Amino acid sequence: MPRLPAAALLLLLLLLLASAACSAAQEAQQEDYYLRIWPEKPAVKYGDSMVLNCSSNCENIGLETSLQTVAAGTGPAWKAFNLTSVTEWEPKPLCFATCGGTEQKYQRITTTVYRAPERVVLDPLPEVEVGKEYNVTCRVFIVAPIWNLTVTLYQGERRLYVETFEDHRNPEAGNVVVTSNSITAQQNDHGEEVTCRAVLDLRPEGPYLEMASLSKSLETVVFPMDPYLQTLGSVEINTSMPVECEVSGLFPVQKAAFQLFFAGERLNSSNHISGHKVSAQAQVTSISAGEHQLICIVSLGPVTKTAESTVNVYSLPKPTLHIDHPQIPVNTNVTVMCRSDGSKSPGVVMRISDTQEILLSGDGPSLQYSLMAQKEDNGRQFMCKVELKVDGRSVVKETAANLTVFYAPQMSDSSCPDKLTWKDGSEETFICSASGNPPPTVECRKDEVSYNIGIQQQVSKEHGGIYHCNATNAYGFDVRDVIIHIESYQPDILGIIIGVLCAVFISSAVGVAYYMHYRSKIKKYHLRRRQQQQVTGSPMEQKCLNGNV
Ligand SMILES: *[C@@H]1O[C@H](CO)[C@@H](O)[C@H](O)[C@H]1NC(C)=O
Ligand SMILES: *[C@@H]1O[C@H](CO)[C@@H](O)[C@H](O)[C@H]1NC(C)=O
Ligand SMILES: *[C@@H]1O[C@H](CO)[C@@H](O)[C@H](O)[C@H]1NC(C)=O
Ligand SMILES: *[C@@H]1O[C@H](CO)[C@@H](O)[C@H](O)[C@H]1NC(C)=O
Ligand SMILES: *[C@@H]1O[C@H](CO)[C@@H](O)[C@H](O)[C@H]1NC(C)=O
Ligand SMILES: *[C@@H]1O[C@H](CO)[C@@H](O)[C@H](O)[C@H]1NC(C)=O
Ligand SMILES: *[C@@H]1O[C@H](CO)[C@@H](O)[C@H](O)[C@H]1NC(C)=O
Ligand SMILES: *[C@@H]1O[C@H](CO)[C@@H](O)[C@H](O)[C@H]1NC(C)=O
Ligand SMILES: *[C@@H]1O[C@H](CO)[C@@H](O)[C@H](O)[C@H]1NC(C)=O
């Protein structure tokens, strides 16, 4: 191995050391250069001015930006720049300086450019049925930077929903729409205020900006049951019928709106509220027969419910009854004609009847019943009835007419008995009447003298005899003889004689019997008087005697 001289070795070592020290010193000088920007995290309102202070121990401090800048002061180791109007979103100005004559130093900062929300608007709240879900939408207009925005929806003091936008990437001002879905309406939510609050929080470098929308009150409704239509199932044509549509359990009851339709036409209705119940009343009228729909539509906020019912409008005109000869003599032919004019509902039954029975029935538009008028038919009432079954009940219309039959007088044993026996001196009334139409006049004569018919009179012998009675009217006469027999008082001679003889016999028999009895009593009396005289003074004896008598 060749031996190197020690001095050369030492020189080499010194050289190495010197070069190391030299480069270390150079490095140390480089470390001393600095460049700083203040503020470190600037935040500026869009359009406002902003001052950036670049401080450095290097020379030629400058600022590179596309924004307009003016100098805002300078010092030994700093330079301030006024960016007079920041109209860029997220500008990144660059501070630079020349260090050690040749070396360039830079520093770039990111500027937050913000805009306070221009408007915060809450969409109209829907009226919502309790128990149903609804959405609340809030719109925030022209705000930046959106990633520092927080939108909160409140109901009263309660927070309904919060939305943040950390993931938003665009620094430009924009609009945001926040929707809270599926909020379930509660019964006591009615009248609660809903508000939307937008917060732009740029602290600590920037401001804390808050803006709220106008509040809107929440309207909830309760509509649990279907409406109920109260109506008869049928109505006669051209007549009116009341109908009522009723709903219970509504809230708020005043807001219920009714619409009633009949046969496609809107009905005028009036509402009545009682408690949580509302009803609408209307009148239904139709000029056309047939089945018509009655519809009731009730709406309360977003809820609409319907009730439907069919109403049968029937037509049953009153029939006419015509008797061709309403007043005729007996034994002439009469025709009773029943007609029903105009349109009728199907199923009408027509009948001709009198007060006792149905004489004829059919479904025709007319019926005809003929008879030969008898005297019994006088005053007979004929009726023409039309009957229709609607809705399970029967509707009847009828017309009546009377027949008058004229006939000649007729007297009978009962109206004018042909034999009368009266007692002389008693009060009697002579009655003789006749049937006939027009009512006949009856005259009874005896010996060409007219007798007072129907007047009570005291009977005397002169009333006896034969009366010729004649009942007359315009249609003829009827005659009848009435024999009146008068009974006067005539004693019975034989009866009287027998009576007298009997009386004499009985009284004499009684006389004899009395005489015999009297005589025996006298005898006894005498005997007793004698005995009394003998025993006077002896009470004992007297007693005995008394006891024996
Ligand atoms: C800029 O910064 C320097 C150093 O921090 C300071 O001395 C100077 O006052 C500042 N200038 C302005 C205008 O703020
Ligand atoms: C910066 O410029 C604006 C607009 O010219 C001016 O209103 C503002 O006072 C300036 N700011 C400073 C610190 O000079
Ligand atoms: C609420 O919003 C959701 C989603 O956009 C939608 O599907 C739903 O129909 C909305 N609900 C109401 C009541 O508008
Ligand atoms: C603003 O948004 C930025 C970017 O998301 C975030 O770094 C910063 O912390 C936010 N500021 C506040 C006060 O939330
Ligand atoms: C009902 O009234 C209309 C108009 O008043 C009339 O034309 C029609 O004949 C009437 N119908 C009946 C069956 O009475
Ligand atoms: C409803 O009522 C209004 C006013 O009261 C009236 O003018 C109109 O004729 C009515 N309509 C019907 C169909 O009765
Ligand atoms: C009356 O009617 C009957 C039968 O209905 C008939 O036989 C008779 O000839 C009629 N009499 C008259 C006067 O028309
Ligand atoms: C028909 O007679 C009845 C009694 O039978 C009477 O009540 C009614 O008023 C009469 N009708 C006419 C139209 O004369
Ligand atoms: C009964 O009276 C009528 C009318 O006055 C008369 O024509 C008729 O001859 C009378 N009959 C008798 C039997 O008197």
CSV table of N, CA, C and O in Angstrom, one decimal, residues 463-530:
chain,number,residue,atom,x,y,z
A,463,HIS,N,-211.2,11.0,14.2
A,463,HIS,CA,-210.0,10.7,13.4
A,463,HIS,C,-210.1,9.4,12.7
A,463,HIS,O,-209.3,9.1,11.8
A,464,GLY,N,-210.9,8.5,13.1
A,464,GLY,CA,-211.0,7.2,12.5
A,464,GLY,C,-211.5,7.3,11.0
A,464,GLY,O,-212.1,8.3,10.7
A,465,GLY,N,-211.1,6.3,10.3
A,465,GLY,CA,-211.5,6.3,8.9
A,465,GLY,C,-210.4,5.9,7.9
A,465,GLY,O,-209.4,5.4,8.4
A,466,ILE,N,-210.7,6.1,6.7
A,466,ILE,CA,-209.7,5.7,5.6
A,466,ILE,C,-209.1,7.0,5.1
A,466,ILE,O,-209.8,7.9,4.7
A,467,TYR,N,-207.7,7.0,5.1
A,467,TYR,CA,-207.0,8.1,4.5
A,467,TYR,C,-206.4,7.7,3.2
A,467,TYR,O,-205.8,6.7,3.1
A,468,HIS,N,-206.5,8.6,2.2
A,468,HIS,CA,-205.9,8.4,0.9
A,468,HIS,C,-204.6,9.2,0.9
A,468,HIS,O,-204.7,10.4,0.9
A,469,CYS,N,-203.5,8.5,0.9
A,469,CYS,CA,-202.2,9.2,0.9
A,469,CYS,C,-201.6,9.2,-0.5
A,469,CYS,O,-201.7,8.1,-1.2
A,470,ASN,N,-201.1,10.3,-1.0
A,470,ASN,CA,-200.5,10.4,-2.3
A,470,ASN,C,-199.1,11.1,-2.1
A,470,ASN,O,-199.1,12.2,-1.7
A,471,ALA,N,-198.1,10.3,-2.4
A,471,ALA,CA,-196.7,10.9,-2.4
A,471,ALA,C,-196.3,11.3,-3.8
A,471,ALA,O,-196.4,10.5,-4.7
A,472,THR,N,-195.9,12.5,-4.0
A,472,THR,CA,-195.6,13.0,-5.4
A,472,THR,C,-194.2,13.7,-5.4
A,472,THR,O,-193.8,14.3,-4.5
A,473,ASN,N,-193.5,13.4,-6.6
A,473,ASN,CA,-192.4,14.3,-7.0
A,473,ASN,C,-192.4,14.4,-8.5
A,473,ASN,O,-193.3,13.9,-9.1
A,474,ALA,N,-191.5,15.1,-9.0
A,474,ALA,CA,-191.4,15.3,-10.5
A,474,ALA,C,-191.4,14.0,-11.3
A,474,ALA,O,-191.7,14.1,-12.5
A,475,TYR,N,-191.0,12.9,-10.6
A,475,TYR,CA,-190.9,11.7,-11.4
A,475,TYR,C,-192.0,10.7,-11.2
A,475,TYR,O,-191.9,9.6,-11.7
A,476,GLY,N,-193.1,11.2,-10.5
A,476,GLY,CA,-194.3,10.3,-10.4
A,476,GLY,C,-194.9,10.4,-9.1
A,476,GLY,O,-194.6,11.3,-8.3
A,477,PHE,N,-195.8,9.4,-8.8
A,477,PHE,CA,-196.5,9.4,-7.5
A,477,PHE,C,-196.7,8.0,-7.0
A,477,PHE,O,-196.6,7.0,-7.8
A,478,ASP,N,-197.0,7.9,-5.7
A,478,ASP,CA,-197.3,6.6,-5.2
A,478,ASP,C,-198.5,6.8,-4.2
A,478,ASP,O,-198.5,7.8,-3.4
A,479,VAL,N,-199.5,6.0,-4.3
A,479,VAL,CA,-200.7,6.1,-3.4
A,479,VAL,C,-200.8,5.0,-2.4
A,479,VAL,O,-200.3,3.9,-2.7
A,480,ARG,N,-201.4,5.2,-1.3
A,480,ARG,CA,-201.6,4.2,-0.3
A,480,ARG,C,-202.7,4.6,0.6
A,480,ARG,O,-202.9,5.8,1.0
A,481,ASP,N,-203.6,3.7,1.0
A,481,ASP,CA,-204.7,3.9,1.9
A,481,ASP,C,-204.3,3.5,3.3
A,481,ASP,O,-203.8,2.4,3.5
A,482,VAL,N,-204.6,4.4,4.3
A,482,VAL,CA,-204.3,4.1,5.7
A,482,VAL,C,-205.6,4.1,6.4
A,482,VAL,O,-206.3,5.1,6.4
A,483,ILE,N,-205.9,3.0,7.1
A,483,ILE,CA,-207.1,2.9,7.9
A,483,ILE,C,-206.7,3.1,9.3
A,483,ILE,O,-205.9,2.5,9.9
A,484,ILE,N,-207.4,4.1,9.9
A,484,ILE,CA,-207.2,4.4,11.3
A,484,ILE,C,-208.4,4.0,12.1
A,484,ILE,O,-209.6,4.4,11.7
A,485,HIS,N,-208.2,3.2,13.1
A,485,HIS,CA,-209.3,2.7,13.9
A,485,HIS,C,-209.2,3.3,15.3
A,485,HIS,O,-208.1,3.3,15.9
A,486,ILE,N,-210.3,3.9,15.8
A,486,ILE,CA,-210.3,4.5,17.1
A,486,ILE,C,-211.0,3.6,18.1
A,486,ILE,O,-212.1,3.2,17.9
A,487,GLU,N,-210.4,3.4,19.2
A,487,GLU,CA,-211.0,2.6,20.3
A,487,GLU,C,-211.5,3.5,21.3
A,487,GLU,O,-210.8,4.3,21.9
A,488,SER,N,-212.9,3.4,21.6
A,488,SER,CA,-213.5,4.2,22.7
A,488,SER,C,-213.8,3.3,23.9
A,488,SER,O,-213.9,2.1,23.8
A,489,TYR,N,-214.2,3.9,25.2
A,489,TYR,CA,-214.5,3.1,26.4
A,489,TYR,C,-215.9,2.6,26.4
A,489,TYR,O,-216.9,3.3,26.4
A,490,GLN,N,-216.3,1.1,26.4
A,490,GLN,CA,-217.6,0.5,26.4
A,490,GLN,C,-217.6,-0.5,27.5
A,490,GLN,O,-217.0,-1.6,27.4
A,491,PRO,N,-218.4,-0.3,28.7
A,491,PRO,CA,-218.4,-1.2,29.8
A,491,PRO,C,-219.0,-2.6,29.4
A,491,PRO,O,-220.0,-2.7,28.7
A,492,ASP,N,-218.6,-3.7,30.2
A,492,ASP,CA,-219.0,-5.1,29.9
A,492,ASP,C,-220.1,-5.4,30.9
A,492,ASP,O,-219.9,-5.6,32.1
A,493,ILE,N,-221.4,-5.5,30.4
A,493,ILE,CA,-222.6,-5.7,31.2
A,493,ILE,C,-222.6,-7.0,32.0
A,493,ILE,O,-222.7,-7.1,33.3
A,494,LEU,N,-222.3,-8.1,31.3
A,494,LEU,CA,-222.3,-9.4,32.0
A,494,LEU,C,-221.2,-9.4,33.1
A,494,LEU,O,-221.5,-9.9,34.2
A,495,GLY,N,-220.1,-8.9,32.8
A,495,GLY,CA,-219.0,-8.8,33.8
A,495,GLY,C,-219.5,-8.1,35.0
A,495,GLY,O,-219.2,-8.5,36.1
A,496,ILE,N,-220.2,-7.0,34.8
A,496,ILE,CA,-220.7,-6.2,35.9
A,496,ILE,C,-221.7,-7.0,36.8
A,496,ILE,O,-221.5,-7.0,38.0
A,497,ILE,N,-222.6,-7.7,36.1
A,497,ILE,CA,-223.6,-8.5,36.8
A,497,ILE,C,-222.9,-9.5,37.7
A,497,ILE,O,-223.2,-9.7,38.9
A,498,ILE,N,-222.0,-10.3,37.0
A,498,ILE,CA,-221.4,-11.3,37.8
A,498,ILE,C,-220.6,-10.7,38.9
A,498,ILE,O,-220.6,-11.2,40.0
A,499,GLY,N,-220.0,-9.6,38.7
A,499,GLY,CA,-219.2,-9.0,39.7
A,499,GLY,C,-220.1,-8.6,40.9
A,499,GLY,O,-219.8,-8.8,42.0
A,500,VAL,N,-221.3,-8.0,40.6
A,500,VAL,CA,-222.2,-7.6,41.7
A,500,VAL,C,-222.7,-8.8,42.4
A,500,VAL,O,-222.6,-8.8,43.7
A,501,LEU,N,-223.1,-9.9,41.7
A,501,LEU,CA,-223.5,-11.1,42.4
A,501,LEU,C,-222.5,-11.6,43.3
A,501,LEU,O,-222.7,-12.0,44.4
A,502,CYS,N,-221.3,-11.7,42.8
A,502,CYS,CA,-220.2,-12.2,43.6
A,502,CYS,C,-220.0,-11.4,44.8
A,502,CYS,O,-219.9,-11.9,45.9
A,503,ALA,N,-220.1,-10.1,44.7
A,503,ALA,CA,-219.9,-9.2,45.8
A,503,ALA,C,-221.0,-9.4,46.9
A,503,ALA,O,-220.7,-9.5,48.1
A,504,VAL,N,-222.3,-9.6,46.4
A,504,VAL,CA,-223.4,-9.8,47.3
A,504,VAL,C,-223.2,-11.1,48.1
A,504,VAL,O,-223.2,-11.1,49.3
A,505,PHE,N,-222.8,-12.1,47.4
A,505,PHE,CA,-222.6,-13.4,48.0
A,505,PHE,C,-221.5,-13.4,49.0
A,505,PHE,O,-221.7,-13.9,50.1
A,506,ILE,N,-220.5,-12.8,48.7
A,506,ILE,CA,-219.3,-12.8,49.6
A,506,ILE,C,-219.6,-12.0,50.8
A,506,ILE,O,-219.4,-12.5,51.9
A,507,SER,N,-220.3,-10.8,50.7
A,507,SER,CA,-220.6,-10.0,51.8
A,507,SER,C,-221.6,-10.6,52.8
A,507,SER,O,-221.4,-10.6,54.0
A,508,SER,N,-222.6,-11.4,52.2
A,508,SER,CA,-223.6,-12.1,53.1
A,508,SER,C,-222.9,-13.2,53.8
A,508,SER,O,-223.1,-13.4,55.0
A,509,ALA,N,-222.0,-13.9,53.2
A,509,ALA,CA,-221.3,-15.0,53.8
A,509,ALA,C,-220.4,-14.5,55.0
A,509,ALA,O,-220.5,-15.1,56.1
A,510,VAL,N,-219.8,-13.4,54.7
A,510,VAL,CA,-219.0,-12.8,55.8
A,510,VAL,C,-219.9,-12.4,57.0
A,510,VAL,O,-219.5,-12.6,58.1
A,511,GLY,N,-221.1,-11.8,56.7
A,511,GLY,CA,-222.0,-11.3,57.7
A,511,GLY,C,-222.4,-12.5,58.6
A,511,GLY,O,-222.4,-12.4,59.8
A,512,VAL,N,-222.8,-13.6,58.0
A,512,VAL,CA,-223.2,-14.8,58.8
A,512,VAL,C,-222.1,-15.3,59.7
A,512,VAL,O,-222.3,-15.5,60.9
A,513,ALA,N,-221.0,-15.4,59.2
A,513,ALA,CA,-219.8,-15.9,59.9
A,513,ALA,C,-219.6,-15.0,61.1
A,513,ALA,O,-219.4,-15.4,62.3
A,514,TYR,N,-219.8,-13.7,61.0
A,514,TYR,CA,-219.5,-12.7,62.0
A,514,TYR,C,-220.5,-12.9,63.2
A,514,TYR,O,-220.2,-12.8,64.3
A,515,TYR,N,-221.8,-13.0,62.7
A,515,TYR,CA,-222.8,-13.1,63.7
A,515,TYR,C,-222.6,-14.3,64.6
A,515,TYR,O,-222.7,-14.2,65.8
A,516,MET,N,-222.2,-15.5,64.1
A,516,MET,CA,-222.0,-16.7,64.8
A,516,MET,C,-220.9,-16.4,65.9
A,516,MET,O,-221.1,-16.7,67.0
A,517,HIS,N,-220.0,-15.9,65.5
A,517,HIS,CA,-218.8,-15.6,66.4
A,517,HIS,C,-219.2,-14.7,67.5
A,517,HIS,O,-218.8,-14.9,68.7
A,518,TYR,N,-219.9,-13.7,67.2
A,518,TYR,CA,-220.3,-12.7,68.2
A,518,TYR,C,-221.1,-13.3,69.3
A,518,TYR,O,-220.9,-13.1,70.5
A,519,ARG,N,-222.1,-14.2,68.8
A,519,ARG,CA,-222.9,-14.8,69.8
A,519,ARG,C,-222.1,-15.7,70.8
A,519,ARG,O,-222.4,-15.6,72.0
A,520,SER,N,-221.2,-16.4,70.4
A,520,SER,CA,-220.5,-17.3,71.3
A,520,SER,C,-219.6,-16.4,72.3
A,520,SER,O,-219.5,-16.7,73.5
A,521,LYS,N,-219.2,-15.3,71.9
A,521,LYS,CA,-218.5,-14.4,72.8
A,521,LYS,C,-219.4,-13.8,73.9
A,521,LYS,O,-219.0,-13.8,75.0
A,522,ILE,N,-220.6,-13.5,73.5
A,522,ILE,CA,-221.6,-12.9,74.5
A,522,ILE,C,-221.8,-13.9,75.6
A,522,ILE,O,-221.7,-13.6,76.8
A,523,LYS,N,-222.0,-15.2,75.2
A,523,LYS,CA,-222.3,-16.3,76.2
A,523,LYS,C,-221.2,-16.3,77.2
A,523,LYS,O,-221.3,-16.3,78.4
A,524,LYS,N,-220.0,-16.4,76.8
A,524,LYS,CA,-218.8,-16.6,77.6
A,524,LYS,C,-218.7,-15.4,78.6
A,524,LYS,O,-218.4,-15.5,79.8
A,525,TYR,N,-219.1,-14.2,78.1
A,525,TYR,CA,-219.0,-13.0,78.9
A,525,TYR,C,-219.9,-13.1,80.1
A,525,TYR,O,-219.5,-12.8,81.3
A,526,HIS,N,-221.1,-13.5,79.9
A,526,HIS,CA,-222.1,-13.7,81.0
A,526,HIS,C,-221.6,-14.6,82.0
A,526,HIS,O,-221.7,-14.4,83.2
A,527,LEU,N,-221.1,-15.7,81.7
A,527,LEU,CA,-220.6,-16.7,82.6
A,527,LEU,C,-219.5,-16.2,83.4
A,527,LEU,O,-219.5,-16.3,84.7
A,528,ARG,N,-218.6,-15.5,82.9
A,528,ARG,CA,-217.5,-14.9,83.6
A,528,ARG,C,-218.0,-13.9,84.6
A,528,ARG,O,-217.5,-13.9,85.7
A,529,ARG,N,-218.9,-13.1,84.3
A,529,ARG,CA,-219.4,-12.1,85.2
A,529,ARG,C,-220.0,-12.7,86.5
A,529,ARG,O,-219.7,-12.3,87.6
A,530,ARG,N,-220.7,-13.9,86.3
A,530,ARG,CA,-221.2,-14.6,87.4
A,530,ARG,C,-220.1,-15.1,88.3
A,530,ARG,O,-220.1,-14.9,89.5
